């Protein structure tokens, strides 16, 4: 199964990505997690290149982002599929992914877009926490079992730095509406779009996605 999942910040992409990864036994690859991890592990070349963009809530340049993603999906664990969370974020990235898959004769099975109204999106962003090491998502309403230590890998669970900066949050939402939302039409034309109502609890949303797939 080869999937992409997109939606505004706070739509629940990370949470649903983790569940879909388990259900379909494919790795969930989140570009935001790759970049945050690269920034957190000081000294790396990638982290130095992307830090400025991520902290300001701007998009990392396409060329670099596309290179990181295409390299990642060439890895052995992606042989039977993958789930991309947070990529593509604009038309150029979507076209680069399509071209790469077409050359290899492997189609994208579905593009899942999770829709939530802006007030839901904002309140979820403010309440969310994530593991600094593995990216697993938590929230103030569903924290890890031991205060702020990841249940999966023991990493530190914190608010994302870019969620604390209100102007960066607004910038990311605006970018979503300008650049990412139009991918809905792009994937609809290709017959792979699955539009999901992202309001309600995580189980409800997950059931909707699985039914749509
Ligand atoms: P996310 O965790 O998906 O909200 O991503 C966090 C940040 O990483 C974004 O605000 C961007 O700065 C950067 N980023 C993640 N995915 C992409 C992408 N596909 N293209 C460009 N920048 C990205």
Coordinates of N, CA and C and ligand atoms in Angstrom, one line a residue:
X1 N 0.8 -1.2 0.0 CA 0.0 0.0 0.0 C 0.9 1.2 0.0
X2 N 0.7 2.1 -1.0 CA 1.4 3.4 -1.0 C 0.4 4.5 -0.9
X3 N 0.7 5.3 0.2 CA -0.3 6.3 0.6 C 0.4 7.6 0.8
X4 N -0.3 8.7 0.6 CA 0.1 10.0 1.1 C -1.1 10.5 2.0
X5 N -0.8 11.2 3.0 CA -1.8 11.7 3.9 C -1.6 13.2 4.1
X6 N -2.6 14.0 3.9 CA -2.4 15.5 4.1 C -3.6 16.1 4.8
X7 N -3.4 17.3 5.2 CA -4.5 18.0 6.0 C -3.9 19.1 6.7
X8 N -4.7 20.1 7.3 CA -4.1 21.2 8.0 C -3.4 20.7 9.3
X9 N -2.5 21.5 9.8 CA -1.9 21.2 11.1 C -2.9 20.9 12.1
X10 N -2.7 19.8 12.9 CA -3.7 19.5 13.9 C -4.9 18.6 13.4
X11 N -4.8 18.2 12.1 CA -5.9 17.4 11.6 C -5.8 16.0 12.1
X12 N -4.7 15.6 12.6 CA -4.5 14.2 13.1 C -3.7 13.3 12.2
X13 N -2.9 13.9 11.3 CA -2.2 13.1 10.4 C -1.2 12.2 11.1
X14 N -0.5 12.7 12.1 CA 0.5 11.9 12.8 C -0.1 10.7 13.5
X15 N -1.2 11.0 14.2 CA -1.9 10.0 15.0 C -2.5 8.9 14.1
X16 N -3.1 9.3 13.0 CA -3.7 8.3 12.1 C -2.5 7.6 11.3
X17 N -1.5 8.3 11.0 CA -0.3 7.7 10.3 C 0.2 6.6 11.1
X18 N 0.4 6.8 12.5 CA 0.9 5.7 13.3 C 0.0 4.5 13.3
X19 N -1.3 4.7 13.3 CA -2.3 3.6 13.3 C -2.3 2.9 11.9
X20 N -2.2 3.7 10.8 CA -2.2 3.1 9.5 C -0.9 2.3 9.3
X21 N 0.2 2.7 9.8 CA 1.4 2.0 9.7 C 1.3 0.6 10.3
X22 N 0.6 0.5 11.4 CA 0.4 -0.8 12.1 C -0.5 -1.6 11.2
X23 N -1.6 -1.0 10.8 CA -2.7 -1.8 10.1 C -2.2 -2.4 8.8
X24 N -1.4 -1.5 8.0 CA -1.0 -2.0 6.7 C 0.4 -2.4 6.6
X25 N 1.1 -2.4 7.8 CA 2.5 -2.9 7.9 C 3.4 -2.2 6.9
X26 N 3.3 -0.9 6.8 CA 4.2 -0.1 6.0 C 4.7 1.1 6.9
X27 N 6.0 1.5 6.6 CA 6.5 2.6 7.4 C 5.8 4.0 7.2
X28 N 5.5 4.7 8.3 CA 4.9 6.0 8.2 C 6.1 7.0 8.2
X29 N 6.3 7.7 7.1 CA 7.4 8.6 7.0 C 6.9 10.1 7.1
X30 N 7.3 10.8 8.1 CA 6.8 12.2 8.3 C 8.0 13.1 8.1
X31 N 7.9 13.9 7.0 CA 9.0 14.8 6.7 C 9.3 15.8 7.9
X32 N 8.2 16.2 8.6 CA 8.4 17.1 9.8 C 9.3 16.4 10.8
X33 N 9.0 15.1 11.1 CA 9.8 14.3 12.1 C 11.2 14.2 11.6
X34 N 11.4 13.9 10.3 CA 12.8 13.8 9.8 C 13.6 15.1 10.1
X35 N 12.9 16.2 9.8 CA 13.6 17.5 9.9 C 13.8 17.9 11.4
X36 N 12.8 17.6 12.2 CA 12.9 18.0 13.7 C 14.0 17.1 14.3
X37 N 14.1 15.9 13.9 CA 15.2 15.0 14.4 C 16.5 15.5 14.0
X38 N 16.6 15.9 12.7 CA 17.9 16.4 12.2 C 18.3 17.6 12.9
X39 N 17.4 18.5 13.3 CA 17.7 19.7 14.0 C 18.1 19.4 15.5
X40 N 17.4 18.4 16.1 CA 17.7 18.0 17.5 C 19.0 17.4 17.7
X41 N 19.5 16.6 16.7 CA 20.8 16.0 16.8 C 21.8 16.9 16.2
X42 N 22.3 17.8 17.0 CA 23.2 18.8 16.6 C 24.4 18.3 15.8
X43 N 24.8 19.1 14.9 CA 26.0 18.8 14.2 C 25.8 18.2 12.8
X44 N 24.5 17.8 12.5 CA 24.3 17.2 11.2 C 24.1 18.3 10.1
X45 N 24.4 17.9 8.9 CA 24.4 18.8 7.8 C 22.9 19.2 7.5
X46 N 22.0 18.1 7.5 CA 20.6 18.4 7.1 C 20.0 19.3 8.2
X47 N 20.2 19.1 9.4 CA 19.7 19.9 10.5 C 20.0 21.4 10.3
X48 N 21.3 21.6 10.0 CA 21.8 23.0 9.8 C 21.0 23.7 8.6
X49 N 20.8 22.9 7.6 CA 20.1 23.4 6.4 C 18.7 23.8 6.6
X50 N 18.0 23.0 7.4 CA 16.5 23.1 7.5 C 16.0 23.9 8.7
X51 N 16.9 24.1 9.7 CA 16.5 24.7 11.0 C 15.8 26.0 10.8
X52 N 16.3 26.9 10.1 CA 15.8 28.3 9.9 C 14.3 28.2 9.3
X53 N 14.1 27.3 8.4 CA 12.8 27.2 7.8 C 11.8 26.6 8.7
X54 N 12.1 25.5 9.4 CA 11.2 24.9 10.3 C 10.8 25.8 11.4
X55 N 11.8 26.5 12.0 CA 11.5 27.3 13.1 C 10.6 28.5 12.7
X56 N 10.7 29.0 11.5 CA 9.8 30.1 11.1 C 8.5 29.6 10.5
X57 N 8.3 28.3 10.4 CA 7.1 27.8 9.9 C 7.0 27.9 8.4
X58 N 8.2 28.1 7.7 CA 8.2 28.2 6.3 C 8.6 26.8 5.7
X59 N 8.3 26.6 4.4 CA 8.6 25.3 3.8 C 10.1 25.2 3.5
X60 N 10.6 24.1 3.8 CA 12.0 23.8 3.4 C 12.0 23.7 1.9
X61 N 13.1 24.2 1.2 CA 13.0 24.3 -0.3 C 12.7 22.9 -0.9
X62 N 12.0 22.9 -2.0 CA 11.5 21.7 -2.6 C 12.7 20.7 -3.0
X63 N 13.7 21.3 -3.5 CA 14.8 20.4 -4.0 C 15.3 19.5 -2.9
X64 N 15.6 20.1 -1.7 CA 16.1 19.4 -0.6 C 15.1 18.4 0.0
X65 N 13.8 18.9 0.1 CA 12.8 18.0 0.7 C 12.5 16.8 -0.2
X66 N 12.5 17.1 -1.5 CA 12.2 16.0 -2.5 C 13.4 14.9 -2.4
X67 N 14.6 15.4 -2.3 CA 15.7 14.5 -2.3 C 15.7 13.6 -1.0
X68 N 15.3 14.3 0.1 CA 15.2 13.5 1.4 C 14.2 12.4 1.3
X69 N 13.0 12.8 0.7 CA 11.9 11.8 0.7 C 12.2 10.7 -0.3
X70 N 12.7 11.0 -1.5 CA 12.9 10.0 -2.5 C 14.0 9.0 -2.0
X71 N 15.0 9.6 -1.3 CA 16.0 8.7 -0.8 C 15.4 7.7 0.2
X72 N 14.6 8.3 1.1 CA 14.0 7.5 2.2 C 13.1 6.4 1.6
X73 N 12.3 6.7 0.5 CA 11.4 5.6 0.0 C 12.1 4.6 -0.8
X74 N 13.4 4.8 -1.1 CA 14.2 3.8 -1.7 C 14.7 2.8 -0.7
X75 N 14.6 3.0 0.5 CA 15.1 2.1 1.6 C 14.3 0.8 1.5
X76 N 15.0 -0.2 2.0 CA 14.4 -1.6 1.9 C 13.1 -1.7 2.6
X77 N 12.9 -1.0 3.7 CA 11.6 -1.2 4.4 C 10.4 -0.6 3.6
X78 N 10.7 0.1 2.5 CA 9.6 0.7 1.7 C 9.2 -0.2 0.5
X79 N 9.9 -1.4 0.4 CA 9.6 -2.2 -0.8 C 8.2 -2.5 -1.0
X80 N 7.4 -2.8 0.1 CA 6.0 -3.2 -0.1 C 5.1 -2.0 0.2
X81 N 5.6 -0.8 0.3 CA 4.8 0.4 0.4 C 5.3 1.3 1.5
X82 N 4.6 2.4 1.6 CA 4.9 3.5 2.6 C 3.7 4.4 2.8
X83 N 3.8 5.2 3.8 CA 2.8 6.2 4.0 C 3.5 7.5 4.2
X84 N 3.3 8.5 3.4 CA 4.0 9.8 3.5 C 3.1 10.7 4.3
X85 N 3.6 11.3 5.4 CA 2.8 12.2 6.2 C 3.5 13.6 6.1
X86 N 2.9 14.6 5.5 CA 3.5 15.9 5.4 C 4.2 16.1 4.1
X87 N 4.2 15.1 3.2 CA 4.7 15.2 1.9 C 3.8 14.5 0.9
X88 N 3.5 15.1 -0.2 CA 3.8 16.4 -0.7 C 3.1 17.5 -0.1
X89 N 3.7 18.7 -0.1 CA 3.1 19.9 0.5 C 2.7 20.9 -0.6
X90 N 3.1 20.6 -1.8 CA 2.7 21.5 -2.9 C 2.8 20.8 -4.2
X91 N 2.4 21.4 -5.3 CA 2.3 20.7 -6.6 C 3.6 20.2 -7.1
X92 N 4.7 21.0 -6.9 CA 6.0 20.5 -7.4 C 6.4 19.2 -6.7
X93 N 6.2 19.1 -5.4 CA 6.5 17.9 -4.7 C 5.6 16.8 -5.2
X94 N 4.4 17.0 -5.4 CA 3.4 16.0 -5.8 C 3.9 15.4 -7.2
X95 N 4.3 16.3 -8.1 CA 4.7 15.9 -9.4 C 6.0 15.1 -9.3
X96 N 6.9 15.5 -8.5 CA 8.2 14.8 -8.3 C 7.9 13.4 -7.8
X97 N 7.0 13.3 -6.9 CA 6.7 11.9 -6.4 C 6.1 11.1 -7.5
X98 N 5.1 11.6 -8.2 CA 4.5 10.9 -9.3 C 5.5 10.4 -10.3
X99 N 6.3 11.3 -10.7 CA 7.3 11.0 -11.7 C 8.2 9.8 -11.2
X100 N 8.6 9.9 -10.0 CA 9.5 8.9 -9.4 C 8.7 7.5 -9.4
X101 N 7.5 7.5 -9.0 CA 6.7 6.3 -8.9 C 6.4 5.7 -10.3
X102 N 6.1 6.6 -11.2 CA 5.8 6.2 -12.6 C 7.0 5.5 -13.2
X103 N 8.1 6.1 -13.0 CA 9.4 5.6 -13.6 C 9.6 4.1 -13.2
X104 N 9.1 3.8 -11.9 CA 9.3 2.5 -11.4 C 8.1 1.6 -11.6
X105 N 7.1 2.2 -12.2 CA 5.8 1.4 -12.4 C 5.1 1.1 -11.2
X106 N 5.2 1.9 -10.1 CA 4.5 1.6 -8.9 C 3.5 2.8 -8.6
X107 N 2.2 2.6 -8.7 CA 1.3 3.7 -8.5 C 1.1 4.0 -7.1
X108 N 0.6 5.2 -6.9 CA 0.1 5.6 -5.5 C -1.3 5.0 -5.4
X109 N -1.6 4.4 -4.3 CA -2.9 3.8 -4.1 C -3.9 4.8 -3.7
X110 N -3.5 5.7 -2.8 CA -4.5 6.7 -2.4 C -3.8 7.9 -1.8
X111 N -4.5 9.1 -1.9 CA -4.1 10.3 -1.2 C -5.3 10.6 -0.3
X112 N -5.0 10.5 1.0 CA -6.0 10.8 2.0 C -5.9 12.2 2.5
X113 N -7.0 13.0 2.4 CA -7.0 14.3 3.0 C -7.9 14.4 4.2
X114 N -7.4 14.8 5.3 CA -8.2 14.9 6.5 C -8.6 16.3 6.7
X115 N -9.9 16.6 6.7 CA -10.5 17.9 6.8 C -10.9 18.2 8.3
X116 N -10.5 19.3 8.8 CA -11.0 19.8 10.1 C -11.2 21.3 10.0
X117 N -12.2 21.9 10.7 CA -12.3 23.3 10.7 C -11.2 24.0 11.5
X118 N -10.9 25.2 11.2 CA -9.7 25.9 11.7 C -9.7 26.0 13.2
X119 N -10.9 26.1 13.9 CA -10.8 26.2 15.4 C -10.4 24.9 16.0
X120 N -10.8 23.8 15.4 CA -10.4 22.4 15.9 C -8.9 22.3 15.7
X121 N -8.5 22.7 14.5 CA -7.1 22.6 14.1 C -6.2 23.4 15.2
X122 N -6.6 24.6 15.5 CA -5.8 25.4 16.4 C -5.8 24.9 17.8
X123 N -7.0 24.4 18.3 CA -7.0 23.9 19.7 C -6.2 22.6 19.8
X124 N -6.2 21.8 18.7 CA -5.4 20.5 18.8 C -3.9 20.9 18.7
X125 N -3.5 21.9 18.0 CA -2.1 22.2 17.9 C -1.6 22.7 19.3
X126 N -2.4 23.5 20.0 CA -2.0 24.0 21.3 C -1.9 22.9 22.3
X127 N -2.7 21.8 22.2 CA -2.7 20.8 23.2 C -1.7 19.7 22.8
X128 N -1.1 19.7 21.7 CA -0.3 18.5 21.3 C 1.1 18.5 21.8
X129 N 1.6 17.3 22.0 CA 3.0 17.0 22.4 C 3.5 15.9 21.6
X130 N 4.8 15.9 21.4 CA 5.4 14.8 20.6 C 6.7 14.3 21.1
X131 N 7.0 13.1 20.9 CA 8.3 12.5 21.3 C 9.4 13.1 20.4
X132 N 10.4 13.7 21.1 CA 11.5 14.3 20.4 C 12.3 13.3 19.5
X133 N 12.3 12.0 20.0 CA 13.1 11.1 19.3 C 12.4 10.3 18.2
X134 N 11.2 9.8 18.5 CA 10.5 8.9 17.4 C 9.3 9.6 16.8
X135 N 8.9 10.8 17.4 CA 7.9 11.6 16.7 C 6.5 11.1 17.1
X136 N 6.4 10.1 18.0 CA 5.0 9.6 18.4 C 4.2 10.8 19.0
X137 N 3.0 10.9 18.7 CA 2.2 12.0 19.1 C 1.4 11.7 20.4
X138 N 1.3 12.7 21.3 CA 0.5 12.7 22.5 C -0.2 14.0 22.5
X139 N -1.0 14.2 23.6 CA -1.7 15.5 23.8 C -1.9 15.7 25.3
X140 N -2.3 16.8 25.7 CA -2.6 17.1 27.1 C -3.7 16.1 27.5
X141 N -4.6 15.8 26.6 CA -5.7 14.9 26.9 C -5.3 13.4 26.9
X142 N -4.3 13.1 26.1 CA -3.9 11.7 26.2 C -2.3 11.6 26.2
X143 N -1.8 11.8 27.5 CA -0.4 11.9 27.7 C 0.2 10.5 27.8
X144 N 1.5 10.3 27.7 CA 2.2 9.0 27.9 C 1.9 8.5 29.3
X145 N 2.2 7.2 29.6 CA 1.9 6.6 30.9 C 2.8 7.3 32.0
X146 N 4.1 7.4 31.7 CA 4.9 8.1 32.6 C 5.1 9.5 32.2
X147 N 4.9 10.5 33.1 CA 4.8 11.9 32.6 C 5.9 12.3 31.7
X148 N 5.5 12.5 30.5 CA 6.3 13.1 29.4 C 7.6 12.3 29.0
X149 N 7.4 10.9 29.1 CA 8.4 10.0 28.6 C 7.7 9.1 27.6
X150 N 8.3 9.0 26.4 CA 7.6 8.3 25.3 C 7.3 6.8 25.7
X151 N 6.1 6.3 25.5 CA 5.8 4.9 25.8 C 6.5 4.0 24.8
X152 N 6.8 4.5 23.6 CA 7.4 3.6 22.6 C 8.9 3.5 22.8
X153 N 9.6 4.7 22.9 CA 11.1 4.6 22.8 C 11.7 5.3 24.0
X154 N 11.0 5.8 25.0 CA 11.6 6.4 26.2 C 12.1 7.8 26.0
X155 N 11.9 8.3 24.8 CA 12.4 9.7 24.5 C 11.6 10.7 25.3
X156 N 12.0 12.0 25.2 CA 11.4 13.0 25.9 C 10.2 13.6 25.1
X157 N 9.0 13.7 25.8 CA 7.8 14.2 25.1 C 7.6 15.6 25.4
X158 N 7.6 16.5 24.4 CA 7.5 17.9 24.6 C 6.6 18.6 23.6
X159 N 6.3 19.9 23.8 CA 5.6 20.7 22.8 C 6.6 20.9 21.7
X160 N 6.1 20.9 20.5 CA 7.0 21.2 19.4 C 7.3 22.7 19.4
X161 N 8.6 23.0 19.2 CA 9.0 24.4 19.3 C 8.2 25.3 18.3
X162 N 7.9 24.7 17.1 CA 7.1 25.5 16.2 C 5.6 25.7 16.5
X163 N 5.2 24.9 17.5 CA 3.8 25.0 17.9 C 3.6 26.1 19.0
X164 N 4.8 26.5 19.6 CA 4.7 27.5 20.7 C 4.7 28.9 20.1
X165 N 5.1 29.1 18.9 CA 5.3 30.4 18.3 C 4.0 30.6 17.4
X166 N 3.1 31.5 18.0 CA 1.8 31.7 17.3 C 1.9 32.2 15.9
X167 N 2.9 33.0 15.6 CA 3.0 33.5 14.2 C 3.5 32.4 13.3
X168 N 4.3 31.5 13.8 CA 4.7 30.4 13.0 C 3.5 29.4 12.7
X169 N 2.7 29.3 13.7 CA 1.5 28.4 13.6 C 0.6 29.0 12.5
X170 N 0.3 30.3 12.6 CA -0.5 30.9 11.6 C 0.1 30.8 10.2
X171 N 1.4 31.0 10.1 CA 2.1 30.9 8.8 C 1.9 29.5 8.2
X172 N 2.0 28.5 9.1 CA 1.9 27.1 8.6 C 0.5 26.9 8.1
X173 N -0.5 27.4 8.8 CA -1.9 27.2 8.3 C -2.2 27.9 7.0
X174 N -1.6 29.1 6.9 CA -1.8 29.9 5.7 C -1.2 29.1 4.5
X175 N 0.0 28.6 4.8 CA 0.7 27.9 3.7 C -0.1 26.7 3.3
X176 N -0.7 26.0 4.3 CA -1.5 24.9 3.9 C -2.6 25.2 3.0
X177 N -3.3 26.3 3.3 CA -4.4 26.7 2.4 C -4.0 27.2 1.0
X178 N -2.8 27.8 1.0 CA -2.3 28.3 -0.3 C -1.8 27.2 -1.2
X179 N -0.9 26.4 -0.6 CA -0.1 25.4 -1.4 C -0.5 24.0 -1.3
X180 N -1.0 23.5 -0.1 CA -1.2 22.1 0.0 C -2.7 21.7 -0.3
X181 N -3.6 22.6 0.2 CA -5.0 22.2 -0.1 C -5.3 22.0 -1.6
X182 N -4.7 22.8 -2.5 CA -5.0 22.6 -3.9 C -4.6 21.2 -4.4
X183 N -3.9 20.4 -3.6 CA -3.5 19.1 -4.0 C -4.8 18.2 -4.0
X184 N -5.8 18.6 -3.3 CA -7.1 17.9 -3.3 C -7.6 17.7 -4.8
X185 N -7.5 18.8 -5.5 CA -8.0 18.8 -6.9 C -7.0 17.9 -7.7
X186 N -5.7 18.1 -7.4 CA -4.7 17.3 -8.2 C -4.9 15.8 -8.0
X187 N -5.2 15.4 -6.8 CA -5.3 13.9 -6.6 C -6.7 13.4 -7.1
X188 N -7.7 14.4 -7.0 CA -9.0 14.0 -7.5 C -9.0 13.7 -9.0
X189 N -8.3 14.5 -9.7 CA -8.1 14.3 -11.2 C -7.5 13.0 -11.5
X190 N -6.6 12.5 -10.6 CA -5.9 11.2 -10.8 C -6.7 10.1 -10.2
X191 N -7.9 10.4 -9.6 CA -8.7 9.3 -9.1 C -8.3 8.6 -7.9
X192 N -7.4 9.2 -7.1 CA -6.9 8.5 -5.9 C -7.3 9.3 -4.6
X193 N -8.0 10.3 -4.7 CA -8.3 11.1 -3.5 C -9.4 10.4 -2.6
X194 N -9.1 10.4 -1.3 CA -10.1 10.0 -0.3 C -10.2 11.1 0.7
X195 N -11.4 11.7 0.7 CA -11.6 12.9 1.6 C -12.2 12.4 2.9
X196 N -11.6 12.7 4.0 CA -12.1 12.2 5.3 C -12.4 13.4 6.3
X197 N -13.5 13.2 7.0 CA -13.9 14.2 8.0 C -13.1 13.9 9.2
X198 N -12.3 14.8 9.7 CA -11.3 14.6 10.7 C -11.8 15.0 12.1
X199 N -13.1 15.4 12.2 CA -13.6 15.8 13.5 C -14.0 14.5 14.3
X200 N -14.0 14.6 15.6 CA -14.4 13.5 16.5 C -13.1 12.8 17.0
X201 N -13.3 11.7 17.7 CA -12.1 11.0 18.3 C -11.3 10.3 17.3
X202 N -10.0 9.9 17.7 CA -9.1 9.2 16.8 C -9.6 7.9 16.3
X203 N -10.4 7.1 17.1 CA -11.0 5.9 16.6 C -12.0 6.1 15.5
X204 N -12.8 7.0 15.7 CA -13.8 7.3 14.6 C -13.2 7.7 13.3
X205 N -12.2 8.6 13.4 CA -11.5 9.1 12.2 C -10.8 7.9 11.5
X206 N -10.1 7.1 12.3 CA -9.4 5.9 11.8 C -10.4 5.0 11.0
X207 N -11.6 4.7 11.6 CA -12.5 3.9 11.0 C -13.0 4.4 9.6
X208 N -13.1 5.8 9.6 CA -13.5 6.4 8.3 C -12.4 6.2 7.3
X209 N -11.2 6.3 7.7 CA -10.1 6.2 6.7 C -10.0 4.8 6.2
X210 N -10.1 3.8 7.1 CA -10.0 2.4 6.6 C -11.2 2.1 5.7
X211 N -12.4 2.6 6.1 CA -13.5 2.3 5.2 C -13.3 2.9 3.8
X212 N -12.7 4.1 3.8 CA -12.5 4.8 2.5 C -11.4 4.1 1.6
X213 N -10.5 3.4 2.3 CA -9.4 2.8 1.6 C -9.8 1.4 1.1
Ligands
LIG1 P1 5.0 19.1 10.1 O1 5.5 18.3 11.2 O2 4.5 18.3 8.9 O3 4.0 20.2 10.5 O4 6.3 19.9 9.5 C1 7.0 20.8 10.3 C2 7.9 21.7 9.5 O5 8.8 20.9 8.7 C3 7.1 22.5 8.4 O6 6.5 23.7 9.0 C4 8.1 22.8 7.4 O7 9.0 23.8 7.8 C5 8.9 21.5 7.3 N1 8.3 20.5 6.4 C6 7.7 19.4 6.6 N2 7.4 18.7 5.5 C7 7.7 19.6 4.5 C8 7.6 19.5 3.1 N3 7.0 18.5 2.5 N4 8.1 20.5 2.3 C9 8.7 21.6 2.9 N5 8.8 21.7 4.2 C10 8.4 20.7 5.0

